[in-house]
Amino acid sequence: MRDNWYMPETPKAEDMLGIPISNFFSGVKAEADIYIRLSETKFILLFHMGSLIDMKQVKKYAEYNIKELYVIKTAYNKMLSKQVSVAGMIIDSKEVPALKKVSIINRVADGVYNAFSKKGFEEEAFENAKNISESVVNLVNAKPDLAKLMESLNGIDDEIFKHSMAVSFMAPMLAKKLEWNRPDTLQKISLGGLLHDIGKRELDPKILKKQRSDLTYEEMCDYETHPFRGMEILSSMNSVPQDVIAIVYEHHENSIGQGFPRRLWDVKMHPMARVVALTNVFCELIFGSINHPEPVSMKEALHHIETVMGQPFNKQAFQALKELVEESNEGA
Ligand SMILES: [Fe+2]
Ligand SMILES: [Fe+2]
């Protein structure tokens, strides 16, 4: 009773609709009044319609383990009519129910979040990357052509799928460290990370099971076509943003012109691809891969990139990665 008297405007629970927290981003205008739920019946208005969302404010209510934010149902319909954009791709109102679908992609994502949670990254960096990654997973679930593409990758080799998800999670964390703050930029980097190896679905699975040092010359040439093939697959789908396609095409390039397929130099590389190229190698090292079967610690991975590989990646991106590791439990 006291609550009602104290906050006479608290809306009724049956009028409210929960939306997963991953659909909200700091710095984006609230398209409706947004509430937080503190108990069965108690909602607090957090952001007025038109004000800027600040996810740090949501964190103040950590003890309530908030997974969803709430809007009044009638306002939600209005929000839907405006459509949602993730990574510059529009999800229209008809596709939105698919956001709740539990797919194989969600399951792999949960495994990857769990693996990263053990790495001891600074909490805000981790949570932010998780929010970005979840929004991209939602996008893929809502777009049947993308979902089918990802699932086909899982059919070939579930390690590639897990690795792709890991890059999708880690790359926006690195980008945020570089102070790239726009949600659509971070989402594109995450989506590029998720799709970067999609061209591998066209390779002979035998090639994918061999270490690169064991490939014949012809097999190596074939292997090195996968960024180009990925670019072609995504270009044929008219909705994928150009930035994402560039990430896929350039994820094996490096800053010293010794990558493939085009041997680009740093200045010629797409800025988002510089981040994903480094993240790709880092994730192979810390989680293990065909070429590095034994996973190593994050510090050892940095050391490997510096001493064994001669740090061929973008300098700022590598510095940001070092700082992320230093700020993690492992660096402490
Ligand atoms: Fe690749
Ligand atoms: Fe990869």
Short mmCIF file of C-alpha atoms and ligand atoms in Angstrom, two decimals:
data_model
loop_
_atom_site.label_atom_id
_atom_site.label_comp_id
_atom_site.label_asym_id
_atom_site.label_seq_id
_atom_site.Cartn_x
_atom_site.Cartn_y
_atom_site.Cartn_z
CA MET A 1 0.00 0.00 0.00
CA ARG A 2 2.70 2.36 1.06
CA ASP A 3 4.44 1.89 -2.33
CA ASN A 4 1.28 2.84 -4.19
CA TRP A 5 0.83 5.86 -2.04
CA TYR A 6 4.50 6.73 -2.37
CA MET A 7 4.62 6.22 -6.17
CA PRO A 8 1.10 6.77 -7.45
CA GLU A 9 2.18 6.45 -11.08
CA THR A 10 3.51 2.90 -10.87
CA PRO A 11 1.94 1.08 -13.83
CA LYS A 12 0.14 -2.24 -13.44
CA ALA A 13 2.17 -5.40 -14.13
CA GLU A 14 -0.38 -6.69 -16.66
CA ASP A 15 0.11 -3.57 -18.76
CA MET A 16 3.89 -4.06 -18.99
CA LEU A 17 6.02 -5.90 -21.47
CA GLY A 18 9.58 -7.12 -20.80
CA ILE A 19 12.26 -6.64 -23.46
CA PRO A 20 15.69 -8.36 -23.12
CA ILE A 21 18.31 -5.98 -21.82
CA SER A 22 20.51 -6.67 -24.88
CA ASN A 23 18.09 -4.61 -26.98
CA PHE A 24 19.08 -1.41 -25.18
CA PHE A 25 22.25 0.63 -25.65
CA SER A 26 23.80 3.59 -23.88
CA GLY A 27 23.67 6.80 -25.87
CA VAL A 28 20.55 5.80 -27.84
CA LYS A 29 17.32 7.77 -27.42
CA ALA A 30 14.55 5.95 -25.53
CA GLU A 31 11.64 5.47 -27.93
CA ALA A 32 9.18 5.05 -25.05
CA ASP A 33 9.22 5.42 -21.27
CA ILE A 34 11.44 2.60 -20.02
CA TYR A 35 10.96 0.97 -16.62
CA ILE A 36 12.87 -1.37 -14.40
CA ARG A 37 11.03 -4.06 -12.43
CA LEU A 38 11.96 -4.38 -8.76
CA SER A 39 9.25 -6.82 -7.65
CA GLU A 40 6.09 -8.49 -8.95
CA THR A 41 4.22 -5.22 -8.87
CA LYS A 42 6.83 -2.53 -8.49
CA PHE A 43 8.20 -0.74 -11.57
CA ILE A 44 10.39 2.35 -11.54
CA LEU A 45 10.60 4.73 -14.46
CA LEU A 46 14.25 4.79 -15.51
CA PHE A 47 14.32 6.71 -18.79
CA HIS A 48 11.71 9.11 -20.10
CA MET A 49 10.80 8.83 -23.78
CA GLY A 50 13.28 10.93 -25.78
CA SER A 51 16.01 10.91 -23.10
CA LEU A 52 19.32 9.17 -23.67
CA ILE A 53 19.67 5.64 -22.33
CA ASP A 54 22.55 5.09 -19.91
CA MET A 55 23.10 1.41 -19.09
CA LYS A 56 25.24 2.34 -16.09
CA GLN A 57 22.03 3.44 -14.40
CA VAL A 58 20.59 -0.04 -14.92
CA LYS A 59 23.66 -1.52 -13.19
CA LYS A 60 22.82 0.35 -9.99
CA TYR A 61 20.04 -2.20 -9.57
CA ALA A 62 22.42 -5.17 -9.85
CA GLU A 63 20.97 -6.80 -6.71
CA TYR A 64 17.71 -7.37 -8.61
CA ASN A 65 19.51 -9.34 -11.33
CA ILE A 66 17.83 -7.40 -14.11
CA LYS A 67 17.49 -9.32 -17.39
CA GLU A 68 14.75 -7.26 -18.98
CA LEU A 69 13.59 -3.67 -19.07
CA TYR A 70 9.91 -2.84 -19.38
CA VAL A 71 7.72 -0.62 -21.48
CA ILE A 72 3.94 -0.19 -21.37
CA LYS A 73 2.46 -2.57 -23.96
CA THR A 74 0.71 0.11 -25.95
CA ALA A 75 3.97 2.05 -26.23
CA TYR A 76 5.77 -1.12 -27.39
CA ASN A 77 3.53 -1.37 -30.44
CA LYS A 78 4.50 2.16 -31.33
CA MET A 79 8.17 1.28 -30.88
CA LEU A 80 7.77 -1.70 -33.20
CA SER A 81 6.22 0.35 -35.94
CA LYS A 82 9.45 2.34 -35.94
CA GLN A 83 11.51 -0.82 -36.55
CA VAL A 84 14.73 -1.79 -34.84
CA SER A 85 18.15 -1.44 -36.41
CA VAL A 86 21.05 -3.68 -35.40
CA ALA A 87 24.37 -3.15 -37.16
CA GLY A 88 22.52 -1.03 -39.70
CA MET A 89 20.22 -3.92 -40.61
CA ILE A 90 16.51 -3.38 -40.14
CA ILE A 91 14.47 -5.94 -38.26
CA ASP A 92 10.84 -5.20 -39.01
CA SER A 93 7.95 -5.79 -36.67
CA LYS A 94 7.00 -9.13 -38.28
CA GLU A 95 10.43 -10.57 -37.52
CA VAL A 96 10.66 -9.44 -33.92
CA PRO A 97 8.92 -12.48 -32.35
CA ALA A 98 11.86 -14.53 -33.64
CA LEU A 99 14.05 -12.69 -31.13
CA LYS A 100 12.73 -14.98 -28.45
CA LYS A 101 13.55 -18.15 -30.37
CA VAL A 102 16.11 -20.36 -28.70
CA SER A 103 18.38 -21.54 -31.47
CA ILE A 104 21.61 -23.43 -31.80
CA ILE A 105 23.26 -20.00 -32.10
CA ASN A 106 22.00 -19.04 -28.64
CA ARG A 107 23.35 -22.26 -27.18
CA VAL A 108 26.81 -21.77 -28.66
CA ALA A 109 26.73 -18.13 -27.52
CA ASP A 110 25.98 -19.14 -23.93
CA GLY A 111 28.96 -21.52 -23.97
CA VAL A 112 31.23 -18.78 -25.27
CA TYR A 113 30.02 -16.19 -22.70
CA ASN A 114 30.75 -18.76 -20.04
CA ALA A 115 34.27 -19.37 -21.40
CA PHE A 116 34.98 -15.62 -21.51
CA SER A 117 33.57 -15.05 -18.02
CA LYS A 118 36.42 -17.26 -16.74
CA LYS A 119 39.02 -14.99 -18.34
CA GLY A 120 38.43 -12.37 -15.66
CA PHE A 121 37.94 -9.33 -17.88
CA GLU A 122 36.95 -6.12 -16.17
CA GLU A 123 33.21 -6.35 -15.52
CA GLU A 124 32.00 -3.38 -17.52
CA ALA A 125 34.03 -4.39 -20.59
CA PHE A 126 32.65 -7.92 -20.34
CA GLU A 127 29.02 -6.86 -19.88
CA ASN A 128 29.20 -4.38 -22.72
CA ALA A 129 30.66 -6.99 -25.10
CA LYS A 130 27.97 -9.45 -24.01
CA ASN A 131 25.20 -6.95 -24.74
CA ILE A 132 26.58 -6.26 -28.20
CA SER A 133 27.04 -9.95 -28.94
CA GLU A 134 23.50 -10.77 -27.76
CA SER A 135 22.00 -8.10 -30.00
CA VAL A 136 23.87 -9.57 -32.97
CA VAL A 137 22.75 -13.10 -32.08
CA ASN A 138 19.18 -11.76 -31.95
CA LEU A 139 19.66 -10.19 -35.36
CA VAL A 140 20.92 -13.46 -36.86
CA ASN A 141 17.99 -15.34 -35.30
CA ALA A 142 15.58 -12.83 -36.82
CA LYS A 143 17.09 -13.16 -40.31
CA PRO A 144 16.47 -16.67 -41.68
CA ASP A 145 19.11 -16.38 -44.42
CA LEU A 146 21.83 -15.48 -41.91
CA ALA A 147 20.65 -18.08 -39.38
CA LYS A 148 20.79 -20.82 -42.03
CA LEU A 149 24.27 -19.71 -43.04
CA MET A 150 25.55 -19.91 -39.47
CA GLU A 151 23.87 -23.26 -38.88
CA SER A 152 25.48 -24.65 -42.04
CA LEU A 153 28.86 -23.74 -40.56
CA ASN A 154 28.01 -25.73 -37.48
CA GLY A 155 27.22 -28.71 -39.73
CA ILE A 156 30.80 -28.71 -41.02
CA ASP A 157 32.66 -28.24 -37.79
CA ASP A 158 31.32 -27.01 -34.46
CA GLU A 159 34.80 -25.71 -33.55
CA ILE A 160 34.55 -23.12 -36.35
CA PHE A 161 31.15 -22.11 -35.03
CA LYS A 162 32.44 -21.67 -31.47
CA HIS A 163 35.52 -19.83 -32.70
CA SER A 164 33.33 -17.47 -34.78
CA MET A 165 31.19 -16.73 -31.75
CA ALA A 166 34.29 -16.08 -29.66
CA VAL A 167 35.61 -13.55 -32.20
CA SER A 168 32.13 -12.00 -32.33
CA PHE A 169 32.24 -11.50 -28.56
CA MET A 170 35.83 -10.35 -28.22
CA ALA A 171 36.16 -7.98 -31.20
CA PRO A 172 33.67 -5.36 -29.92
CA MET A 173 35.39 -5.46 -26.52
CA LEU A 174 38.64 -4.53 -28.26
CA ALA A 175 36.90 -1.87 -30.37
CA LYS A 176 35.37 -0.33 -27.24
CA LYS A 177 38.87 -0.19 -25.74
CA LEU A 178 39.87 1.83 -28.82
CA GLU A 179 37.06 4.17 -27.78
CA TRP A 180 34.79 3.27 -30.65
CA ASN A 181 31.51 3.82 -28.90
CA ARG A 182 28.75 3.84 -31.50
CA PRO A 183 26.43 0.86 -31.02
CA ASP A 184 26.05 0.27 -34.78
CA THR A 185 29.85 0.24 -35.25
CA LEU A 186 30.32 -2.25 -32.40
CA GLN A 187 27.49 -4.39 -33.73
CA LYS A 188 28.98 -4.46 -37.23
CA ILE A 189 32.32 -5.57 -35.79
CA SER A 190 30.57 -8.28 -33.81
CA LEU A 191 28.57 -9.44 -36.85
CA GLY A 192 31.74 -9.43 -38.98
CA GLY A 193 33.39 -11.56 -36.27
CA LEU A 194 30.51 -14.01 -36.33
CA LEU A 195 30.56 -14.35 -40.13
CA HIS A 196 34.31 -14.02 -40.77
CA ASP A 197 34.98 -17.69 -41.57
CA ILE A 198 31.71 -18.32 -43.41
CA GLY A 199 33.66 -18.95 -46.64
CA LYS A 200 35.04 -22.13 -45.04
CA ARG A 201 31.70 -23.83 -45.70
CA GLU A 202 32.77 -24.13 -49.35
CA LEU A 203 36.13 -25.75 -48.62
CA ASP A 204 36.85 -29.47 -48.60
CA PRO A 205 36.39 -30.47 -44.91
CA LYS A 206 39.67 -32.44 -45.17
CA ILE A 207 41.54 -29.15 -45.58
CA LEU A 208 39.92 -27.75 -42.45
CA LYS A 209 41.05 -30.71 -40.38
CA LYS A 210 44.74 -30.32 -41.33
CA GLN A 211 47.29 -28.01 -39.72
CA ARG A 212 48.38 -25.31 -42.14
CA SER A 213 51.95 -26.62 -42.11
CA ASP A 214 50.63 -29.97 -43.41
CA LEU A 215 48.70 -28.53 -46.35
CA THR A 216 49.99 -29.13 -49.86
CA TYR A 217 50.56 -26.08 -52.05
CA GLU A 218 47.21 -26.63 -53.82
CA GLU A 219 45.39 -27.11 -50.52
CA MET A 220 46.97 -23.93 -49.13
CA CYS A 221 45.82 -21.98 -52.20
CA ASP A 222 42.34 -23.36 -51.69
CA TYR A 223 42.39 -22.51 -47.97
CA GLU A 224 43.39 -18.94 -48.74
CA THR A 225 40.27 -18.44 -50.85
CA HIS A 226 37.92 -18.60 -47.85
CA PRO A 227 37.89 -14.81 -47.14
CA PHE A 228 37.02 -14.18 -50.82
CA ARG A 229 34.35 -16.86 -50.80
CA GLY A 230 32.88 -15.40 -47.62
CA MET A 231 32.79 -11.98 -49.21
CA GLU A 232 30.98 -13.42 -52.25
CA ILE A 233 28.40 -15.29 -50.16
CA LEU A 234 27.54 -12.19 -48.13
CA SER A 235 27.54 -9.87 -51.15
CA SER A 236 24.85 -12.02 -52.72
CA MET A 237 22.60 -11.34 -49.69
CA ASN A 238 21.42 -7.81 -50.23
CA SER A 239 21.00 -6.81 -46.58
CA VAL A 240 24.54 -7.31 -45.20
CA PRO A 241 26.34 -3.97 -44.67
CA GLN A 242 29.49 -3.25 -46.71
CA ASP A 243 31.56 -2.82 -43.53
CA VAL A 244 30.70 -6.37 -42.48
CA ILE A 245 31.61 -7.72 -45.92
CA ALA A 246 34.96 -5.88 -45.75
CA ILE A 247 35.70 -7.46 -42.35
CA VAL A 248 35.08 -10.93 -43.78
CA TYR A 249 37.20 -10.28 -46.87
CA GLU A 250 40.13 -8.83 -44.89
CA HIS A 251 40.21 -10.91 -41.70
CA HIS A 252 43.46 -12.64 -42.71
CA GLU A 253 45.22 -9.47 -43.85
CA ASN A 254 47.72 -7.80 -41.54
CA SER A 255 49.43 -4.46 -41.17
CA ILE A 256 52.73 -5.48 -42.77
CA GLY A 257 51.31 -6.71 -46.04
CA GLN A 258 51.91 -10.40 -45.32
CA GLY A 259 48.33 -11.54 -44.95
CA PHE A 260 46.02 -13.03 -47.56
CA PRO A 261 44.31 -12.96 -50.02
CA ARG A 262 45.40 -9.45 -51.10
CA ARG A 263 48.52 -8.74 -48.99
CA LEU A 264 47.07 -5.39 -47.93
CA TRP A 265 49.01 -2.96 -45.71
CA ASP A 266 47.59 -1.32 -42.60
CA VAL A 267 46.53 1.90 -44.32
CA LYS A 268 44.61 -0.06 -46.96
CA MET A 269 42.80 -2.27 -44.48
CA HIS A 270 39.28 -1.47 -43.33
CA PRO A 271 39.58 -0.17 -39.72
CA MET A 272 37.09 -2.75 -38.44
CA ALA A 273 39.02 -5.55 -40.19
CA ARG A 274 42.21 -4.54 -38.32
CA VAL A 275 40.43 -5.26 -35.05
CA VAL A 276 38.89 -8.54 -36.20
CA ALA A 277 42.16 -9.81 -37.76
CA LEU A 278 43.94 -9.48 -34.40
CA THR A 279 41.00 -10.88 -32.44
CA ASN A 280 40.85 -13.88 -34.77
CA VAL A 281 44.42 -14.92 -33.95
CA PHE A 282 44.09 -14.09 -30.25
CA CYS A 283 40.97 -16.28 -29.91
CA GLU A 284 42.69 -19.17 -31.72
CA LEU A 285 45.51 -18.96 -29.19
CA ILE A 286 43.49 -18.64 -25.97
CA PHE A 287 40.85 -21.24 -26.87
CA GLY A 288 42.97 -23.53 -29.06
CA SER A 289 42.55 -24.32 -32.75
CA ILE A 290 43.81 -26.73 -35.39
CA ASN A 291 47.07 -24.77 -35.60
CA HIS A 292 47.40 -24.20 -31.86
CA PRO A 293 45.83 -27.29 -30.28
CA GLU A 294 46.93 -26.32 -26.75
CA PRO A 295 45.15 -23.21 -25.48
CA VAL A 296 47.47 -20.72 -23.78
CA SER A 297 46.87 -17.95 -21.24
CA MET A 298 46.04 -14.48 -22.52
CA LYS A 299 49.49 -13.21 -21.54
CA GLU A 300 51.15 -16.09 -23.38
CA ALA A 301 48.99 -15.32 -26.41
CA LEU A 302 50.20 -11.70 -26.41
CA HIS A 303 53.76 -12.95 -26.07
CA HIS A 304 53.25 -15.35 -29.00
CA ILE A 305 51.87 -12.58 -31.21
CA GLU A 306 54.80 -10.34 -30.30
CA THR A 307 57.72 -12.72 -30.42
CA VAL A 308 56.72 -15.61 -32.68
CA MET A 309 54.59 -13.66 -35.15
CA GLY A 310 56.52 -10.37 -34.88
CA GLN A 311 53.31 -8.46 -34.01
CA PRO A 312 52.11 -7.96 -37.59
CA PHE A 313 48.78 -6.36 -36.58
CA ASN A 314 47.62 -2.79 -36.22
CA LYS A 315 49.66 -1.16 -33.41
CA GLN A 316 46.77 0.65 -31.70
CA ALA A 317 44.63 -2.47 -31.73
CA PHE A 318 47.46 -4.54 -30.23
CA GLN A 319 48.06 -1.91 -27.54
CA ALA A 320 44.34 -1.91 -26.68
CA LEU A 321 44.42 -5.70 -26.42
CA LYS A 322 47.40 -5.53 -24.07
CA GLU A 323 45.54 -3.06 -21.85
CA LEU A 324 42.46 -5.28 -21.76
CA VAL A 325 44.58 -8.21 -20.62
CA GLU A 326 46.45 -6.06 -18.06
CA GLU A 327 43.14 -4.89 -16.60
CA SER A 328 41.83 -8.46 -16.34
CA ASN A 329 42.43 -10.77 -13.36
CA GLU A 330 45.14 -12.45 -15.37
CA GLY A 331 47.03 -9.19 -15.74
CA ALA A 332 46.67 -8.23 -12.07
FE FE B 1 39.66 -17.36 -41.48
FE FE B 2 38.90 -17.44 -37.86
#
